[in-house]
CSV table of C-alpha atoms in Angstrom, one decimal:
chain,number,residue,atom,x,y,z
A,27,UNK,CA,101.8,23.9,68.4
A,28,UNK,CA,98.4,24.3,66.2
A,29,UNK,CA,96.1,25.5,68.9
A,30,UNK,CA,92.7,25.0,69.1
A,31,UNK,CA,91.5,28.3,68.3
A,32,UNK,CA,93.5,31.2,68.3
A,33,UNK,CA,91.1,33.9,69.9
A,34,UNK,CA,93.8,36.6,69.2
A,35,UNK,CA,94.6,36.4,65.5
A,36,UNK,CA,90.9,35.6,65.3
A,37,UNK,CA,89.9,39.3,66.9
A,38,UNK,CA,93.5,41.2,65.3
A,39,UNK,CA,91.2,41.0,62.1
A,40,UNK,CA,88.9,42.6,63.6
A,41,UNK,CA,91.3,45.3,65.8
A,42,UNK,CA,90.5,48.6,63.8
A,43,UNK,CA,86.8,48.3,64.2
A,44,UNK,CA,87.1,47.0,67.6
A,45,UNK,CA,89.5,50.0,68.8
A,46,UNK,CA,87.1,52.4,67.4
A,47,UNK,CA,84.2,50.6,69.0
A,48,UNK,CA,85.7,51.1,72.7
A,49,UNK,CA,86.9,54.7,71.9
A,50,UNK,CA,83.6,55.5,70.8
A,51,UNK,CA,81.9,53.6,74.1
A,52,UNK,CA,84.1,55.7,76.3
A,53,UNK,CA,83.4,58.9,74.2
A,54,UNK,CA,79.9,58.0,74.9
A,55,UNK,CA,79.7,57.9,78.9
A,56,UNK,CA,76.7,55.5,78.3
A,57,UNK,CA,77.7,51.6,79.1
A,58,UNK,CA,74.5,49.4,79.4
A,59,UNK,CA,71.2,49.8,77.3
A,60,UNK,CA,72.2,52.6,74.5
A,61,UNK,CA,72.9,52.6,70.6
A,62,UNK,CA,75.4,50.2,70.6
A,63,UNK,CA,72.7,48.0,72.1
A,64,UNK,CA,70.0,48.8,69.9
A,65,UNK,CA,72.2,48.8,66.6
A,66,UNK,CA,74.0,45.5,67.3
A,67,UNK,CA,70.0,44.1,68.2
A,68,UNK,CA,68.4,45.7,65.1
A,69,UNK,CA,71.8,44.3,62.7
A,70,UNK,CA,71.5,40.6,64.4
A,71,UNK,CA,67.9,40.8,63.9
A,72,UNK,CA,68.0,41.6,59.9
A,73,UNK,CA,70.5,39.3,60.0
A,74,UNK,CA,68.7,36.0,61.5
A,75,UNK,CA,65.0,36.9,60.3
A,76,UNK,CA,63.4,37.9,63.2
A,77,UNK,CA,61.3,40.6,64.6
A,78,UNK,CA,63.0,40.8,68.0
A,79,UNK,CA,66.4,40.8,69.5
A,80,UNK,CA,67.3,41.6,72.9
A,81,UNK,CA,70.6,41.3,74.1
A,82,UNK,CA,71.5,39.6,77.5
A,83,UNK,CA,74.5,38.4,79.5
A,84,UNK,CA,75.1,35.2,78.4
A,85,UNK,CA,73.8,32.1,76.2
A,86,UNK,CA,72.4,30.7,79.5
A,87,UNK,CA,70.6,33.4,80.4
A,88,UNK,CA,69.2,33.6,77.3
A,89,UNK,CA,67.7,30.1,77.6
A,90,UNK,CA,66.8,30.7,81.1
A,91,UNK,CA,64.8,33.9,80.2
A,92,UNK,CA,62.9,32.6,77.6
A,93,UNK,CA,61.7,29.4,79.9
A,94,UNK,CA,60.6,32.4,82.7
A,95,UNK,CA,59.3,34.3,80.5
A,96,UNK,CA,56.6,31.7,79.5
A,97,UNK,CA,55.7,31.2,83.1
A,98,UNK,CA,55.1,27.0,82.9
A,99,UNK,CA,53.6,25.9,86.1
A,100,UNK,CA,56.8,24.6,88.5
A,101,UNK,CA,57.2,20.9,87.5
A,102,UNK,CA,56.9,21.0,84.1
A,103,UNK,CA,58.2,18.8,81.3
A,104,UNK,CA,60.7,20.6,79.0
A,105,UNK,CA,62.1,17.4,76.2
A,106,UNK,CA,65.8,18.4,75.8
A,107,UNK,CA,68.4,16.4,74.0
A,108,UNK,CA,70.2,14.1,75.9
A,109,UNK,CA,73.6,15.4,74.1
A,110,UNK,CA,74.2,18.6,74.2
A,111,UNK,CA,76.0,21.1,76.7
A,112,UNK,CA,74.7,21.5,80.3
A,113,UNK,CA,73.4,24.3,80.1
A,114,UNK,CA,71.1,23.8,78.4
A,115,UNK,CA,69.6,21.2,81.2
A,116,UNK,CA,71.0,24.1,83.5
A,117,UNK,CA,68.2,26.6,82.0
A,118,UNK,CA,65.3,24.3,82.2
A,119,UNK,CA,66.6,23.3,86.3
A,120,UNK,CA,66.8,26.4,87.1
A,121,UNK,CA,63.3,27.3,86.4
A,122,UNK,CA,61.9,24.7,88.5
A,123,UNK,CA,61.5,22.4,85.4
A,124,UNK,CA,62.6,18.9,84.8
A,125,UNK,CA,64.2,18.2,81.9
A,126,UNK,CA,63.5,15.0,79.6
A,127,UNK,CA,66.3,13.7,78.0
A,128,UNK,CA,66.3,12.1,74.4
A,129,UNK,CA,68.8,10.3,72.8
A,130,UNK,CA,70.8,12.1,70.0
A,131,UNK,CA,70.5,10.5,65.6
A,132,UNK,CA,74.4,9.6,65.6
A,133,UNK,CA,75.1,11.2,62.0
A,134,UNK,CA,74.0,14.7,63.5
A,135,UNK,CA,74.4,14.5,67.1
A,136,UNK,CA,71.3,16.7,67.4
A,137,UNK,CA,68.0,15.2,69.0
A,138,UNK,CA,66.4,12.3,67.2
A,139,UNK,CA,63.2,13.9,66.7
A,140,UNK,CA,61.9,10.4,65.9
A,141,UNK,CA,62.0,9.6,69.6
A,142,UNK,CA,60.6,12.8,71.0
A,143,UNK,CA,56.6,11.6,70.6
A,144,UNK,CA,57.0,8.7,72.8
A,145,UNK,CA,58.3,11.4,75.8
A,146,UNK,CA,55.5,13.7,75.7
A,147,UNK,CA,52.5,13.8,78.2
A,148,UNK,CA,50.1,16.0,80.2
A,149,UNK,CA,52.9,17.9,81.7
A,150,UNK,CA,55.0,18.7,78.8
A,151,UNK,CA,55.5,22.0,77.7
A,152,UNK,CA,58.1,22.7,75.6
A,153,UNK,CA,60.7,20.9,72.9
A,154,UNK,CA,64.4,22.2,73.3
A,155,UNK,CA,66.4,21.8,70.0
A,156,UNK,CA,70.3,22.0,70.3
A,157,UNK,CA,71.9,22.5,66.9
A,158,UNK,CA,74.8,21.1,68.0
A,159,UNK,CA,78.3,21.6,66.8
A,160,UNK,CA,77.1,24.4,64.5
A,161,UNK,CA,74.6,21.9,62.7
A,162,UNK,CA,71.2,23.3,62.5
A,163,UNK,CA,68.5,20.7,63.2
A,164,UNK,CA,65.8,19.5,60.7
A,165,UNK,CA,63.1,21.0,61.9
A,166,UNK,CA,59.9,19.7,60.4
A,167,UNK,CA,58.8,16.6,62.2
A,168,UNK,CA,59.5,18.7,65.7
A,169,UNK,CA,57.1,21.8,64.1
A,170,UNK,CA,54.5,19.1,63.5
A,171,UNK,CA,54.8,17.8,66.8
A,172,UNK,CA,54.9,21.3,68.8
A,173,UNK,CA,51.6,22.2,66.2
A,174,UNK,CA,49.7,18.6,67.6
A,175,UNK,CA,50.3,18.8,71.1
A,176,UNK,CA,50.2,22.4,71.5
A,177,UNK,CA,54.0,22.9,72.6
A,178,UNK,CA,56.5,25.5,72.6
A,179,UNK,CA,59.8,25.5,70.6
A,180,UNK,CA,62.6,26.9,72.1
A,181,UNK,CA,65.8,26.7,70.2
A,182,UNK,CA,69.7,27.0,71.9
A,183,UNK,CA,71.5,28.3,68.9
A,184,UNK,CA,74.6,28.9,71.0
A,185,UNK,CA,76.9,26.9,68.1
A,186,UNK,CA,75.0,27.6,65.3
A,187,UNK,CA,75.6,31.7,64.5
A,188,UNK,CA,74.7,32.1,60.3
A,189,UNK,CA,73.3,28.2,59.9
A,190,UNK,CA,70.4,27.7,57.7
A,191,UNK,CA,67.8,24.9,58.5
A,192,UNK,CA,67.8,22.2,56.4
A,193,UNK,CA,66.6,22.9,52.5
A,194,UNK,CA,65.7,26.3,53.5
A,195,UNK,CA,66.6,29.3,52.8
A,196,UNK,CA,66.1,30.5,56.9
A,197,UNK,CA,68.8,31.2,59.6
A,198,UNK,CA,68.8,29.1,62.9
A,199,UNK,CA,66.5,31.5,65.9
A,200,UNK,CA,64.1,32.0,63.3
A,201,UNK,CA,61.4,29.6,63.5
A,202,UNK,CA,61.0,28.4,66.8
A,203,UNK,CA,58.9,30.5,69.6
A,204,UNK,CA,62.3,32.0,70.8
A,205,UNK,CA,65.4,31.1,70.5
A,206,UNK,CA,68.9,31.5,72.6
A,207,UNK,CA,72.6,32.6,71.3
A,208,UNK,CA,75.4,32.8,73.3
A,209,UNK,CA,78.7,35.4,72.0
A,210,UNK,CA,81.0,33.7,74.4
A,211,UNK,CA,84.5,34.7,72.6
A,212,UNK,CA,85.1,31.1,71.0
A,213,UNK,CA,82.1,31.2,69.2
A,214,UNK,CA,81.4,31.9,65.3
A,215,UNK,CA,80.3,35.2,66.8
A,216,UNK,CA,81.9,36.0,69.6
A,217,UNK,CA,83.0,39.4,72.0
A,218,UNK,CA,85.7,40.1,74.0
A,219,UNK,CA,83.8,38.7,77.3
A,220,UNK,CA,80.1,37.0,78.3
A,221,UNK,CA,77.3,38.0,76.1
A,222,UNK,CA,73.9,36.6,75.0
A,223,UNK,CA,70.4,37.0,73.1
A,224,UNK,CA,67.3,36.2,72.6
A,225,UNK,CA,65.5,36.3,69.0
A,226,UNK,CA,61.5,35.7,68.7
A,227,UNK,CA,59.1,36.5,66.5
A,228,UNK,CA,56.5,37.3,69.5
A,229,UNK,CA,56.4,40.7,70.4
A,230,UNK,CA,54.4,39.8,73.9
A,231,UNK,CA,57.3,37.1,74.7
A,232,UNK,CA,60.1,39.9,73.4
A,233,UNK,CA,58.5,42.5,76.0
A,234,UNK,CA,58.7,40.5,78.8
A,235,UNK,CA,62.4,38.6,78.0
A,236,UNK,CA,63.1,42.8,77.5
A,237,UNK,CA,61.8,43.5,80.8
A,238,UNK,CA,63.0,40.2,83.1
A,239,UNK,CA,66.2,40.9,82.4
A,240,UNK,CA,66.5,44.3,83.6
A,241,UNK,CA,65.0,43.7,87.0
A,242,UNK,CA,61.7,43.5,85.6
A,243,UNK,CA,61.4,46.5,84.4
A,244,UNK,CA,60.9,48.2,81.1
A,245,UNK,CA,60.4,51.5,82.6
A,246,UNK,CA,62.9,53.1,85.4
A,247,UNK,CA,62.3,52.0,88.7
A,248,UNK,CA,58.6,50.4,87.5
A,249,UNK,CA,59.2,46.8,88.1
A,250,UNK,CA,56.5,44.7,86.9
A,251,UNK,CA,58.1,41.3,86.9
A,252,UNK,CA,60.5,39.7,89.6
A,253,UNK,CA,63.1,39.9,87.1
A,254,UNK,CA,66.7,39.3,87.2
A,255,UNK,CA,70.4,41.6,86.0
A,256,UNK,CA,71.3,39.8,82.8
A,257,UNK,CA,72.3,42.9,80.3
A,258,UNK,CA,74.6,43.0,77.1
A,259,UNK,CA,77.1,46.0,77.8
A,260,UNK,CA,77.7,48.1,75.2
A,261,UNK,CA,81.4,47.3,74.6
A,262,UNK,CA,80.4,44.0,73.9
A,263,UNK,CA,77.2,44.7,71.6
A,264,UNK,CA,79.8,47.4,69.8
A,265,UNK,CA,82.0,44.9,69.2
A,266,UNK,CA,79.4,42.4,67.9
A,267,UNK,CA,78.4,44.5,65.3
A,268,UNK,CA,81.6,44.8,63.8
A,269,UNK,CA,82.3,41.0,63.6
A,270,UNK,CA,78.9,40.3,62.6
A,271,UNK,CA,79.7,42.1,59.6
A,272,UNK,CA,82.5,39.1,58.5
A,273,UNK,CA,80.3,36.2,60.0
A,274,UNK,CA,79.1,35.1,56.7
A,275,UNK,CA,82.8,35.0,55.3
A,276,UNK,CA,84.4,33.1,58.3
A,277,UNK,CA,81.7,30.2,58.3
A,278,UNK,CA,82.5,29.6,54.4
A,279,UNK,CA,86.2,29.3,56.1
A,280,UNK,CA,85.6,26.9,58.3
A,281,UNK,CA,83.2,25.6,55.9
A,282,UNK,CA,86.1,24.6,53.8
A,283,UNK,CA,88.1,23.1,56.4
A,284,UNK,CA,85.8,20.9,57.1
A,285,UNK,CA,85.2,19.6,53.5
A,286,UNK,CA,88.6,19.5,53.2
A,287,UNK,CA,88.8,17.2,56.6
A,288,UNK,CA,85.9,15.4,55.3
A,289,UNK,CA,87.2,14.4,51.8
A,290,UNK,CA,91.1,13.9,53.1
A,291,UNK,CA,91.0,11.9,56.7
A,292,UNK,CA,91.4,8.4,55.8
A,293,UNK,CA,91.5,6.5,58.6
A,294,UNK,CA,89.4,3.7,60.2
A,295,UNK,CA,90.3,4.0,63.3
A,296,UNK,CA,88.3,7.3,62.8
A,297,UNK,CA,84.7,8.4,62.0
A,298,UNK,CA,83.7,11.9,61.1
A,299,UNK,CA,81.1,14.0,61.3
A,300,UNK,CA,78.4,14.1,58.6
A,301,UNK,CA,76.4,16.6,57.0
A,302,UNK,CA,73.2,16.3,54.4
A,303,UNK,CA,73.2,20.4,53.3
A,304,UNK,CA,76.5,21.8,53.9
A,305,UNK,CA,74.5,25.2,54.6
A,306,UNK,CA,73.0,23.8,57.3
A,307,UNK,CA,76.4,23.3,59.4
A,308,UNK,CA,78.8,26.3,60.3
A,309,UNK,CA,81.3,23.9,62.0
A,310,UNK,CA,81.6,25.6,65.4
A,311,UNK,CA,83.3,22.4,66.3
A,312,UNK,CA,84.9,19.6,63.9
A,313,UNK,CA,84.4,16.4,66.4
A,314,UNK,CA,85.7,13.4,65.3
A,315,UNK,CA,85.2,10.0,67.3
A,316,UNK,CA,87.2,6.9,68.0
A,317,UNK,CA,87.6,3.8,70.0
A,318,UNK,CA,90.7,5.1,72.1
A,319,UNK,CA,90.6,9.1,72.2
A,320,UNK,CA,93.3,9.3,75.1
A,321,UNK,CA,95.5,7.7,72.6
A,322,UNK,CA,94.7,9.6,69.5
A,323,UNK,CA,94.3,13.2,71.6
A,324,UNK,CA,98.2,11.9,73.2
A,325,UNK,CA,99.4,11.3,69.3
A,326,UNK,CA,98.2,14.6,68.1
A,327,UNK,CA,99.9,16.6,71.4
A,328,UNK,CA,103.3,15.0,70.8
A,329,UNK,CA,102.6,15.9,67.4
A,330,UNK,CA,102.3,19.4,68.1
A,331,UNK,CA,98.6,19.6,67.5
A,332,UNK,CA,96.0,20.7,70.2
A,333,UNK,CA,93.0,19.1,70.5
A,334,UNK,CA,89.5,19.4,72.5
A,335,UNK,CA,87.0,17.3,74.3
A,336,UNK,CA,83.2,18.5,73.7
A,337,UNK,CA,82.3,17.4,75.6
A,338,UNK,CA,84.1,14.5,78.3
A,339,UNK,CA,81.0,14.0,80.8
A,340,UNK,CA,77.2,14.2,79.6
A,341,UNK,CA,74.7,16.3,81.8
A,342,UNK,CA,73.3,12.8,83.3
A,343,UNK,CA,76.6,11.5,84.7
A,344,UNK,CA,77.4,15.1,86.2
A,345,UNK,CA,78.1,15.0,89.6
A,346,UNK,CA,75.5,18.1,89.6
A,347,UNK,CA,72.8,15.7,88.5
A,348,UNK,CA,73.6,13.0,91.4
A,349,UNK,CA,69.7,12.0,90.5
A,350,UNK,CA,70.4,10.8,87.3
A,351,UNK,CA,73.7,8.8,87.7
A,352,UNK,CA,71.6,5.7,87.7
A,353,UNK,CA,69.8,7.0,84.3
A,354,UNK,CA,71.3,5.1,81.1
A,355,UNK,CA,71.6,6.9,77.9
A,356,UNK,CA,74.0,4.8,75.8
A,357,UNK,CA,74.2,6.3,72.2
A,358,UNK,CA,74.9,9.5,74.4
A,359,UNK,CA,77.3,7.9,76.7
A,360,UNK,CA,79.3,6.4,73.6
A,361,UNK,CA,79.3,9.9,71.7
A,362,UNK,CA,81.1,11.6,75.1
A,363,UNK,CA,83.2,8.7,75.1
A,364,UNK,CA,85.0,9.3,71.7
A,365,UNK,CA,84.7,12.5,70.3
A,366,UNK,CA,87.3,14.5,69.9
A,367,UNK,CA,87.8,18.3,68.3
A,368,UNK,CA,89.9,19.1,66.0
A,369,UNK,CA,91.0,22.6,65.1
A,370,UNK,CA,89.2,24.8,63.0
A,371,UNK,CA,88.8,28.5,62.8
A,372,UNK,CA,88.4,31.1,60.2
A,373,UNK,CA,92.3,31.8,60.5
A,374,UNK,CA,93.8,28.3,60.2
A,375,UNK,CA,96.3,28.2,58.0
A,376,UNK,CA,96.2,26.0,55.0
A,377,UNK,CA,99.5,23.9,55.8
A,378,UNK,CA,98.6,23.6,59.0
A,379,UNK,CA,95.2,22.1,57.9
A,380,UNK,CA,97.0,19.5,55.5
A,381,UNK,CA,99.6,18.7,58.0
A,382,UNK,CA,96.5,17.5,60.5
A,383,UNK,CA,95.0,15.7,57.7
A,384,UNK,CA,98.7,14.2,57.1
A,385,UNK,CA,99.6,12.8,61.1
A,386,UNK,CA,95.7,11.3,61.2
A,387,UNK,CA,95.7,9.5,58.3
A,388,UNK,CA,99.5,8.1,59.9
A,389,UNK,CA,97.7,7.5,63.0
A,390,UNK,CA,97.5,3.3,63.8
């Protein structure tokens, strides 16, 4: 079986600087808040082109913090994209927000910022962007908007690790007011376990994210905010600066996958995913769509080929969003119909690559 993504050969590149990582943790007797926190923060910051970094729990968390950080009056307006992940909506809920949703541009799957102006009023306060898949949103008509109507951008850059925007020459969490990553262990950069940050150029905003997630507290046992426990351990933030180092070098691999995908599936029964600037997409996910995806995802299996659905059920038609189940978003309801990953990681094999490219292009 090709699986999905092989998380272990993935990390046994990895296993010398990851072993000497833990040995050093436990040499060090300090777990949560120390060096390993403030090198990985000060590395990932260089690295994205950002002031501030501060590492938390998870990529939800990171969202969440940044939305209670801000301090919006309870009720606001926070325009998400209709197609993404739910936690994203999860972040914006869970601050007392409601969350607008907008239909996704079906070449990117990323918000169609053309339809975001029409969803703004009195009460909004912030855009969301998700650069979905790994492919970095354009941007500019969403900076003009936040500029005109005096809105924050917040960015979830959970797929996205190493993406440039769009004709620039500037890494995903860079722009926006803050920005949210998420190192769960199947991303581009993952750990061995939950992990998170937020990135911002604000050093008021980085303060208090710094402080909320430690119980409120920047200073032992003064609490100034009602904050929350949401810290990256040092294992994990260790271990992130180590892969970080060969983040670069596994997006051009998966990079080339995907043009390899893109130029050789021949099939159509099947559409795939487009790009405009191939810098702009690190391929976190390779979704494909089609009519019937039970009976493609069944051909692949008996074919000895694993495959993924990212994702089945959009945040709308969640039984956890009961509200919205009357709520009709069609270009979002077709995507979550037919997409379907396929495998792609930094350690795929070429074979096996041409042997996927080989049973789609037989599939009728």
């Amino acid at each position: 079986m090709i699986k999905f993504l092989d998380l272990k050969k993935i990390n046994e590149q990895y296993r010398p600087e990851i072993d000497h990582t833990i040995n050093r943790v436990l040499e060090s007797g300090w777990y949560l808040l120390g060096k390993e926190n403030d090198t990985f923060c000060k590395s990932f910051s260089s690295y994205c082109g950002v002031s501030h970094v501060i590492g938390v729990a998870n990529g939800l968390d990171a969202l969440s913090l940044i939305i209670n950080a801000y301090n919006f009056p309870k009720g606001s307006e926070i325009i998400v994209p209709a197609n993404t992940y739910i936690a994203t909506i999860l972040a914006i809920t869970q601050n007392g927000h409601i969350p607008i949703l907008v239909e996704p541009d079906i070449n990117t799957y990323n918000i169609n910022s053309n339809l975001i102006e029409s969803k703004i009023n009195s009460k909004t306060r912030a855009i969301m962007v998700v650069h979905l898949y790994g492919q970095a949103c354009d941007m500019t008509q969403i900076i003009e908007l936040a500029h005109q109507y005096q809105l924050k951008i917040i960015e979830d850059c959970a797929q996205a690790h190493g993406a440039f925007y769009p004709n620039t020459t500037q890494k995903v969490g860079s722009i926006a007011d803050a920005s949210g990553f998420s190192f769960y262990p199947g991303k581009n950069l993952g750990c061995l376990g939950d992990g998170g940050a937020v990135t911002t150029n604000d050093p008021v905003l980085a303060e208090k994210v710094s402080a909320i997630r430690n119980y409120g507290s920047n200073v032992k046992y003064y609490n100034i905010y009602q904050g929350v426990n949401s810290r990256l351990d040092e294992l994990q933030a260790g271990i992130l600066v180590a892969k970080l180092k060969g983040l670069d070098e596994d997006n051009k691999k998966r990079r080339d996958i995907a043009t390899f995908y893109r130029n050789y599936i021949q099939n159509p029964l099947i559409s795939l995913p487009s790009t405009t600037d191939e810098q702009s997409h690190v391929w976190h996910i390779f979704a494909i769509r089609t009519a019937n995806r039970q009976a493609l995802q069944a051909y692949l299996t008996n074919h000895q080929i694993q495959t993924m659905i990212h994702y089945p059920i959009p945040p709308h038609k969640q039984v956890a969003y009961s509200e919205w189940q009357n709520v009709s978003l069609p270009l979002t309801e077709k995507i979550h119909e037919e997409i379907l990953s396929l495998p792609i990681s930094p350690v795929m094999e070429q074979n096996d690559v041409r042997y996927i490219v080989d049973i789609l292009n037989q599939y009728a």
